[in-house]
Structures are given as C-alpha cells and as structure tokens.
mmCIF file with all atom_site columns, C-alpha atoms in Angstrom:
data_model
loop_
_atom_site.group_PDB
_atom_site.id
_atom_site.type_symbol
_atom_site.label_atom_id
_atom_site.label_alt_id
_atom_site.label_comp_id
_atom_site.label_asym_id
_atom_site.label_entity_id
_atom_site.label_seq_id
_atom_site.pdbx_PDB_ins_code
_atom_site.Cartn_x
_atom_site.Cartn_y
_atom_site.Cartn_z
_atom_site.occupancy
_atom_site.B_iso_or_equiv
_atom_site.pdbx_formal_charge
_atom_site.auth_seq_id
_atom_site.auth_comp_id
_atom_site.auth_asym_id
_atom_site.auth_atom_id
_atom_site.pdbx_PDB_model_num
ATOM 1   C CA . MET A 1 1   ? -6.517  43.951 21.515  1.00 0.00 ? 1450 MET A CA 1
ATOM 2   C CA . SER A 1 2   ? -3.915  41.722 23.248  1.00 0.00 ? 1451 SER A CA 1
ATOM 3   C CA . GLY A 1 3   ? -5.897  41.882 26.502  1.00 0.00 ? 1452 GLY A CA 1
ATOM 4   C CA . ALA A 1 4   ? -8.898  40.177 24.785  1.00 0.00 ? 1453 ALA A CA 1
ATOM 5   C CA . TRP A 1 5   ? -6.496  37.587 23.354  1.00 0.00 ? 1454 TRP A CA 1
ATOM 6   C CA . GLU A 1 6   ? -4.956  36.859 26.713  1.00 0.00 ? 1455 GLU A CA 1
ATOM 7   C CA . GLU A 1 7   ? -8.366  36.357 28.413  1.00 0.00 ? 1456 GLU A CA 1
ATOM 8   C CA . MET A 1 8   ? -9.538  33.923 25.859  1.00 0.00 ? 1457 MET A CA 1
ATOM 9   C CA . SER A 1 9   ? -8.749  30.295 26.745  1.00 0.00 ? 1458 SER A CA 1
ATOM 10  C CA . TRP A 1 10  ? -6.680  28.580 24.147  1.00 0.00 ? 1459 TRP A CA 1
ATOM 11  C CA . LEU A 1 11  ? -9.200  26.067 23.278  1.00 0.00 ? 1460 LEU A CA 1
ATOM 12  C CA . GLY A 1 12  ? -11.747 28.977 23.012  1.00 0.00 ? 1461 GLY A CA 1
ATOM 13  C CA . PHE A 1 13  ? -9.351  30.524 20.541  1.00 0.00 ? 1462 PHE A CA 1
ATOM 14  C CA . CYS A 1 14  ? -9.079  27.435 18.597  1.00 0.00 ? 1463 CYS A CA 1
ATOM 15  C CA . LEU A 1 15  ? -12.823 27.122 18.366  1.00 0.00 ? 1464 LEU A CA 1
ATOM 16  C CA . LEU A 1 16  ? -12.980 30.620 17.217  1.00 0.00 ? 1465 LEU A CA 1
ATOM 17  C CA . VAL A 1 17  ? -10.622 29.798 14.378  1.00 0.00 ? 1466 VAL A CA 1
ATOM 18  C CA . LEU A 1 18  ? -12.682 26.873 13.643  1.00 0.00 ? 1467 LEU A CA 1
ATOM 19  C CA . GLY A 1 19  ? -15.624 29.175 13.267  1.00 0.00 ? 1468 GLY A CA 1
ATOM 20  C CA . THR A 1 20  ? -13.973 31.667 10.943  1.00 0.00 ? 1469 THR A CA 1
ATOM 21  C CA . GLN A 1 21  ? -14.866 31.452 7.179   1.00 0.00 ? 1470 GLN A CA 1
ATOM 22  C CA . ASN A 1 22  ? -11.472 32.366 5.972   1.00 0.00 ? 1471 ASN A CA 1
ATOM 23  C CA . ASP A 1 23  ? -8.844  29.812 5.324   1.00 0.00 ? 1472 ASP A CA 1
ATOM 24  C CA . THR A 1 24  ? -6.145  31.797 6.767   1.00 0.00 ? 1473 THR A CA 1
ATOM 25  C CA . PRO A 1 25  ? -6.777  34.534 9.248   1.00 0.00 ? 1474 PRO A CA 1
ATOM 26  C CA . PRO A 1 26  ? -4.513  37.612 8.978   1.00 0.00 ? 1475 PRO A CA 1
ATOM 27  C CA . GLU A 1 27  ? -1.114  37.119 10.521  1.00 0.00 ? 1476 GLU A CA 1
ATOM 28  C CA . ASP A 1 28  ? -1.255  40.159 12.818  1.00 0.00 ? 1477 ASP A CA 1
ATOM 29  C CA . SER A 1 29  ? -4.732  38.972 14.203  1.00 0.00 ? 1478 SER A CA 1
ATOM 30  C CA . ILE A 1 30  ? -3.384  35.674 15.637  1.00 0.00 ? 1479 ILE A CA 1
ATOM 31  C CA . PRO A 1 31  ? -0.841  35.727 18.388  1.00 0.00 ? 1480 PRO A CA 1
ATOM 32  C CA . LEU A 1 32  ? 1.121   32.820 19.502  1.00 0.00 ? 1481 LEU A CA 1
ATOM 33  C CA . VAL A 1 33  ? -1.875  30.909 21.093  1.00 0.00 ? 1482 VAL A CA 1
ATOM 34  C CA . PHE A 1 34  ? 0.262   28.325 22.922  1.00 0.00 ? 1483 PHE A CA 1
ATOM 35  C CA . PRO A 1 35  ? 3.307   30.457 24.143  1.00 0.00 ? 1484 PRO A CA 1
ATOM 36  C CA . GLU A 1 36  ? 4.745   27.220 25.842  1.00 0.00 ? 1485 GLU A CA 1
ATOM 37  C CA . LEU A 1 37  ? 4.908   25.481 22.510  1.00 0.00 ? 1486 LEU A CA 1
ATOM 38  C CA . GLU A 1 38  ? 7.757   26.002 20.218  1.00 0.00 ? 1487 GLU A CA 1
ATOM 39  C CA . GLN A 1 39  ? 6.857   27.797 17.118  1.00 0.00 ? 1488 GLN A CA 1
ATOM 40  C CA . GLN A 1 40  ? 6.946   24.701 14.939  1.00 0.00 ? 1489 GLN A CA 1
ATOM 41  C CA . LEU A 1 41  ? 4.484   22.958 17.348  1.00 0.00 ? 1490 LEU A CA 1
ATOM 42  C CA . GLN A 1 42  ? 1.998   25.790 17.150  1.00 0.00 ? 1491 GLN A CA 1
ATOM 43  C CA . PRO A 1 43  ? -1.376  24.702 15.643  1.00 0.00 ? 1492 PRO A CA 1
ATOM 44  C CA . LEU A 1 44  ? -1.770  25.944 12.156  1.00 0.00 ? 1493 LEU A CA 1
ATOM 45  C CA . PRO A 1 45  ? -5.092  27.431 11.128  1.00 0.00 ? 1494 PRO A CA 1
ATOM 46  C CA . PRO A 1 46  ? -7.126  24.606 9.458   1.00 0.00 ? 1495 PRO A CA 1
ATOM 47  C CA . CYS A 1 47  ? -8.375  24.467 5.954   1.00 0.00 ? 1496 CYS A CA 1
ATOM 48  C CA . HIS A 1 48  ? -12.132 25.132 6.423   1.00 0.00 ? 1497 HIS A CA 1
ATOM 49  C CA . ASP A 1 49  ? -12.980 23.079 3.244   1.00 0.00 ? 1498 ASP A CA 1
ATOM 50  C CA . SER A 1 50  ? -11.443 19.884 4.917   1.00 0.00 ? 1499 SER A CA 1
ATOM 51  C CA . ALA A 1 51  ? -13.258 18.277 7.740   1.00 0.00 ? 1500 ALA A CA 1
ATOM 52  C CA . GLU A 1 52  ? -10.089 16.234 8.464   1.00 0.00 ? 1501 GLU A CA 1
ATOM 53  C CA . SER A 1 53  ? -8.081  19.416 8.631   1.00 0.00 ? 1502 SER A CA 1
ATOM 54  C CA . MET A 1 54  ? -10.612 20.944 11.075  1.00 0.00 ? 1503 MET A CA 1
ATOM 55  C CA . GLN A 1 55  ? -10.622 17.755 13.306  1.00 0.00 ? 1504 GLN A CA 1
ATOM 56  C CA . VAL A 1 56  ? -6.743  17.669 13.315  1.00 0.00 ? 1505 VAL A CA 1
ATOM 57  C CA . PHE A 1 57  ? -6.671  21.395 14.291  1.00 0.00 ? 1506 PHE A CA 1
ATOM 58  C CA . LYS A 1 58  ? -9.208  20.763 17.103  1.00 0.00 ? 1507 LYS A CA 1
ATOM 59  C CA . GLN A 1 59  ? -7.307  17.787 18.396  1.00 0.00 ? 1508 GLN A CA 1
ATOM 60  C CA . HIS A 1 60  ? -4.021  19.750 18.225  1.00 0.00 ? 1509 HIS A CA 1
ATOM 61  C CA . CYS A 1 61  ? -5.673  22.615 20.233  1.00 0.00 ? 1510 CYS A CA 1
ATOM 62  C CA . GLN A 1 62  ? -7.030  20.176 22.872  1.00 0.00 ? 1511 GLN A CA 1
ATOM 63  C CA . ILE A 1 63  ? -3.582  18.461 23.228  1.00 0.00 ? 1512 ILE A CA 1
ATOM 64  C CA . ALA A 1 64  ? -1.946  21.975 23.445  1.00 0.00 ? 1513 ALA A CA 1
ATOM 65  C CA . GLU A 1 65  ? -4.543  22.973 26.156  1.00 0.00 ? 1514 GLU A CA 1
ATOM 66  C CA . GLU A 1 66  ? -3.881  19.715 28.162  1.00 0.00 ? 1515 GLU A CA 1
ATOM 67  C CA . TYR A 1 67  ? -0.111  20.441 27.753  1.00 0.00 ? 1516 TYR A CA 1
ATOM 68  C CA . HIS A 1 68  ? -0.664  23.935 29.228  1.00 0.00 ? 1517 HIS A CA 1
ATOM 69  C CA . GLU A 1 69  ? -2.680  22.463 32.103  1.00 0.00 ? 1518 GLU A CA 1
ATOM 70  C CA . VAL A 1 70  ? 0.028   19.933 32.868  1.00 0.00 ? 1519 VAL A CA 1
ATOM 71  C CA . LYS A 1 71  ? 2.749   22.650 32.850  1.00 0.00 ? 1520 LYS A CA 1
ATOM 72  C CA . ARG A 1 72  ? 0.694   24.647 35.194  1.00 0.00 ? 1521 ARG A CA 1
ATOM 73  C CA . GLU A 1 73  ? 0.211   21.847 37.536  1.00 0.00 ? 1522 GLU A CA 1
ATOM 74  C CA . ILE A 1 74  ? 3.869   21.117 37.410  1.00 0.00 ? 1523 ILE A CA 1
ATOM 75  C CA . ALA A 1 75  ? 4.614   24.785 38.308  1.00 0.00 ? 1524 ALA A CA 1
ATOM 76  C CA . LEU A 1 76  ? 2.153   24.610 41.240  1.00 0.00 ? 1525 LEU A CA 1
ATOM 77  C CA . LEU A 1 77  ? 3.651   21.361 42.384  1.00 0.00 ? 1526 LEU A CA 1
ATOM 78  C CA . GLU A 1 78  ? 7.168   22.778 42.123  1.00 0.00 ? 1527 GLU A CA 1
ATOM 79  C CA . GLU A 1 79  ? 6.130   25.794 44.331  1.00 0.00 ? 1528 GLU A CA 1
ATOM 80  C CA . ARG A 1 80  ? 4.469   23.523 46.787  1.00 0.00 ? 1529 ARG A CA 1
ATOM 81  C CA . LYS A 1 81  ? 7.614   21.492 46.907  1.00 0.00 ? 1530 LYS A CA 1
ATOM 82  C CA . LYS A 1 82  ? 9.648   24.696 47.612  1.00 0.00 ? 1531 LYS A CA 1
ATOM 83  C CA . GLU A 1 83  ? 7.298   25.531 50.539  1.00 0.00 ? 1532 GLU A CA 1
ATOM 84  C CA . LEU A 1 84  ? 7.560   21.950 52.101  1.00 0.00 ? 1533 LEU A CA 1
ATOM 85  C CA . ILE A 1 85  ? 11.429  22.110 51.850  1.00 0.00 ? 1534 ILE A CA 1
ATOM 86  C CA . ALA A 1 86  ? 11.332  25.410 53.572  1.00 0.00 ? 1535 ALA A CA 1
ATOM 87  C CA . LYS A 1 87  ? 8.935   24.067 56.362  1.00 0.00 ? 1536 LYS A CA 1
ATOM 88  C CA . LEU A 1 88  ? 11.099  20.982 56.650  1.00 0.00 ? 1537 LEU A CA 1
ATOM 89  C CA . ASP A 1 89  ? 14.183  23.192 56.979  1.00 0.00 ? 1538 ASP A CA 1
ATOM 90  C CA . GLN A 1 90  ? 12.517  25.234 59.681  1.00 0.00 ? 1539 GLN A CA 1
ATOM 91  C CA . ALA A 1 91  ? 11.343  22.074 61.447  1.00 0.00 ? 1540 ALA A CA 1
ATOM 92  C CA . GLU A 1 92  ? 14.868  20.601 61.418  1.00 0.00 ? 1541 GLU A CA 1
ATOM 93  C CA . LYS A 1 93  ? 16.217  23.985 62.839  1.00 0.00 ? 1542 LYS A CA 1
ATOM 94  C CA . GLU A 1 94  ? 13.542  24.020 65.615  1.00 0.00 ? 1543 GLU A CA 1
ATOM 95  C CA . LYS A 1 95  ? 14.361  20.442 66.422  1.00 0.00 ? 1544 LYS A CA 1
ATOM 96  C CA . VAL A 1 96  ? 18.035  21.339 66.741  1.00 0.00 ? 1545 VAL A CA 1
ATOM 97  C CA . ASP A 1 97  ? 17.033  24.353 68.853  1.00 0.00 ? 1546 ASP A CA 1
ATOM 98  C CA . ALA A 1 98  ? 14.727  22.129 70.954  1.00 0.00 ? 1547 ALA A CA 1
ATOM 99  C CA . ALA A 1 99  ? 17.684  19.715 71.493  1.00 0.00 ? 1548 ALA A CA 1
ATOM 100 C CA . GLN A 1 100 ? 19.926  22.478 72.510  1.00 0.00 ? 1549 GLN A CA 1
ATOM 101 C CA . LEU A 1 101 ? 17.283  23.837 74.964  1.00 0.00 ? 1550 LEU A CA 1
ATOM 102 C CA . VAL A 1 102 ? 16.874  20.213 76.396  1.00 0.00 ? 1551 VAL A CA 1
ATOM 103 C CA . ARG A 1 103 ? 20.620  20.026 76.901  1.00 0.00 ? 1552 ARG A CA 1
ATOM 104 C CA . GLU A 1 104 ? 20.674  23.419 78.634  1.00 0.00 ? 1553 GLU A CA 1
ATOM 105 C CA . PHE A 1 105 ? 17.538  22.488 80.829  1.00 0.00 ? 1554 PHE A CA 1
ATOM 106 C CA . GLU A 1 106 ? 19.358  19.237 81.898  1.00 0.00 ? 1555 GLU A CA 1
ATOM 107 C CA . ALA A 1 107 ? 22.548  21.237 82.709  1.00 0.00 ? 1556 ALA A CA 1
ATOM 108 C CA . LEU A 1 108 ? 20.662  23.776 84.673  1.00 0.00 ? 1557 LEU A CA 1
ATOM 109 C CA . THR A 1 109 ? 18.622  21.145 86.565  1.00 0.00 ? 1558 THR A CA 1
ATOM 110 C CA . GLU A 1 110 ? 21.918  19.531 87.634  1.00 0.00 ? 1559 GLU A CA 1
ATOM 111 C CA . GLU A 1 111 ? 23.422  22.860 88.689  1.00 0.00 ? 1560 GLU A CA 1
ATOM 112 C CA . ASN A 1 112 ? 20.203  23.531 90.670  1.00 0.00 ? 1561 ASN A CA 1
ATOM 113 C CA . ARG A 1 113 ? 20.378  20.082 92.257  1.00 0.00 ? 1562 ARG A CA 1
ATOM 114 C CA . THR A 1 114 ? 24.071  20.759 93.195  1.00 0.00 ? 1563 THR A CA 1
ATOM 115 C CA . LEU A 1 115 ? 23.389  24.232 94.485  1.00 0.00 ? 1564 LEU A CA 1
ATOM 116 C CA . LYS A 1 116 ? 20.419  22.877 96.548  1.00 0.00 ? 1565 LYS A CA 1
ATOM 117 C CA . LEU A 1 117 ? 22.691  20.197 98.078  1.00 0.00 ? 1566 LEU A CA 1
ATOM 118 C CA . ALA A 1 118 ? 25.319  22.739 98.730  1.00 0.00 ? 1567 ALA A CA 1
ATOM 119 C CA . GLN A 1 119 ? 22.781  24.991 100.431 1.00 0.00 ? 1568 GLN A CA 1
ATOM 120 C CA . SER A 1 120 ? 21.481  22.197 102.648 1.00 0.00 ? 1569 SER A CA 1
ATOM 121 C CA . GLN A 1 121 ? 25.071  21.477 103.712 1.00 0.00 ? 1570 GLN A CA 1
ATOM 122 C CA . CYS A 1 122 ? 25.633  25.003 104.547 1.00 0.00 ? 1571 CYS A CA 1
ATOM 123 C CA . VAL A 1 123 ? 22.478  25.143 106.603 1.00 0.00 ? 1572 VAL A CA 1
ATOM 124 C CA . GLU A 1 124 ? 23.515  22.075 108.471 1.00 0.00 ? 1573 GLU A CA 1
ATOM 125 C CA . GLN A 1 125 ? 27.007  23.548 109.087 1.00 0.00 ? 1574 GLN A CA 1
ATOM 126 C CA . LEU A 1 126 ? 25.500  26.781 110.349 1.00 0.00 ? 1575 LEU A CA 1
ATOM 127 C CA . GLU A 1 127 ? 23.194  24.919 112.620 1.00 0.00 ? 1576 GLU A CA 1
ATOM 128 C CA . LYS A 1 128 ? 26.076  23.155 114.097 1.00 0.00 ? 1577 LYS A CA 1
ATOM 129 C CA . LEU A 1 129 ? 28.037  26.374 114.524 1.00 0.00 ? 1578 LEU A CA 1
ATOM 130 C CA . ARG A 1 130 ? 24.979  27.923 116.305 1.00 0.00 ? 1579 ARG A CA 1
ATOM 131 C CA . ILE A 1 131 ? 24.707  24.920 118.615 1.00 0.00 ? 1580 ILE A CA 1
ATOM 132 C CA . GLN A 1 132 ? 28.481  25.138 119.401 1.00 0.00 ? 1581 GLN A CA 1
ATOM 133 C CA . TYR A 1 133 ? 28.296  28.896 119.913 1.00 0.00 ? 1582 TYR A CA 1
ATOM 134 C CA . GLN A 1 134 ? 25.291  28.429 122.316 1.00 0.00 ? 1583 GLN A CA 1
ATOM 135 C CA . LYS A 1 135 ? 27.163  25.686 124.238 1.00 0.00 ? 1584 LYS A CA 1
ATOM 136 C CA . ARG A 1 136 ? 30.012  28.203 124.633 1.00 0.00 ? 1585 ARG A CA 1
ATOM 137 C CA . GLN A 1 137 ? 27.826  30.753 125.787 1.00 0.00 ? 1586 GLN A CA 1
ATOM 138 C CA . GLY A 1 138 ? 26.100  28.465 128.259 1.00 0.00 ? 1587 GLY A CA 1
ATOM 139 C CA . SER A 1 139 ? 29.290  27.465 129.785 1.00 0.00 ? 1588 SER A CA 1
ATOM 140 C CA . SER A 1 140 ? 30.775  30.900 130.172 1.00 0.00 ? 1589 SER A CA 1
#
C-alpha cells in the first residue's frame, strides 16, 4: 500500500481526500503526505460539509506542493554547485600543473640553448685542433 501512496503526487492525494465522502479518513490510511513539513504544518483533512474548509485544504496542499518543488530545486542546485566547485578545483589544479609545465619547458629550453652553444664551441675547437694537427703533419 505504501508504494501506491509514494507514487501519488501530493496534490493528487489532496484531491483524493477532497473527493472522499468521510469527514476524516481512517488514521492508518493517510501517511504523512508532505514529509518535508513538520507535523503541525501538515494539511488536516477538510470538513466536507464546509466549502471554506475544502478551499483552505486545497490551498494548503498547493502551497505544500510548491514548497516541495522549491526544496527539490534547492537540492538540485546544491548538487550542481558541488559539481561546479569540483570542476573549479580541478581547473585550478590543472592551471597550477600547466604553470609548472611552462616553467619546466622554459628551463629545458634554456638548457637546450646552452648545450647547443657548448656543442658549437666544441665543434669549433675540434676543427681548430684538426687544422693544427694537419699543419703539423704537413710540416713533418
């Protein structure tokens, strides 16, 4: 029986209560229709002989339904906020990682430039030594 109650919308339940002929349905047949509402804020079954009571009950149910929707939207927005914060944290981490990679790249680029300069100096020195060696070989 509880499955049927859970599937029924709150407003649908309120309309069901409005359509019953009894002034007060049995206590065990009506669950807390609006679980987010405190017990004292739960709509009371209307007096079916009073149009005003029926109207107040219907309004109370509509307000409770709106309250439920707002709570649901807040929960969804809070979940979305958590997701966005996680994405922001990840983006900041990646930004830090990217900055570190840029620094490493710059250091390696400088080291590469220095090594190329040293290599060209070694090639020059080697060429000078070959020339000197060839001159010594030619003079002997």
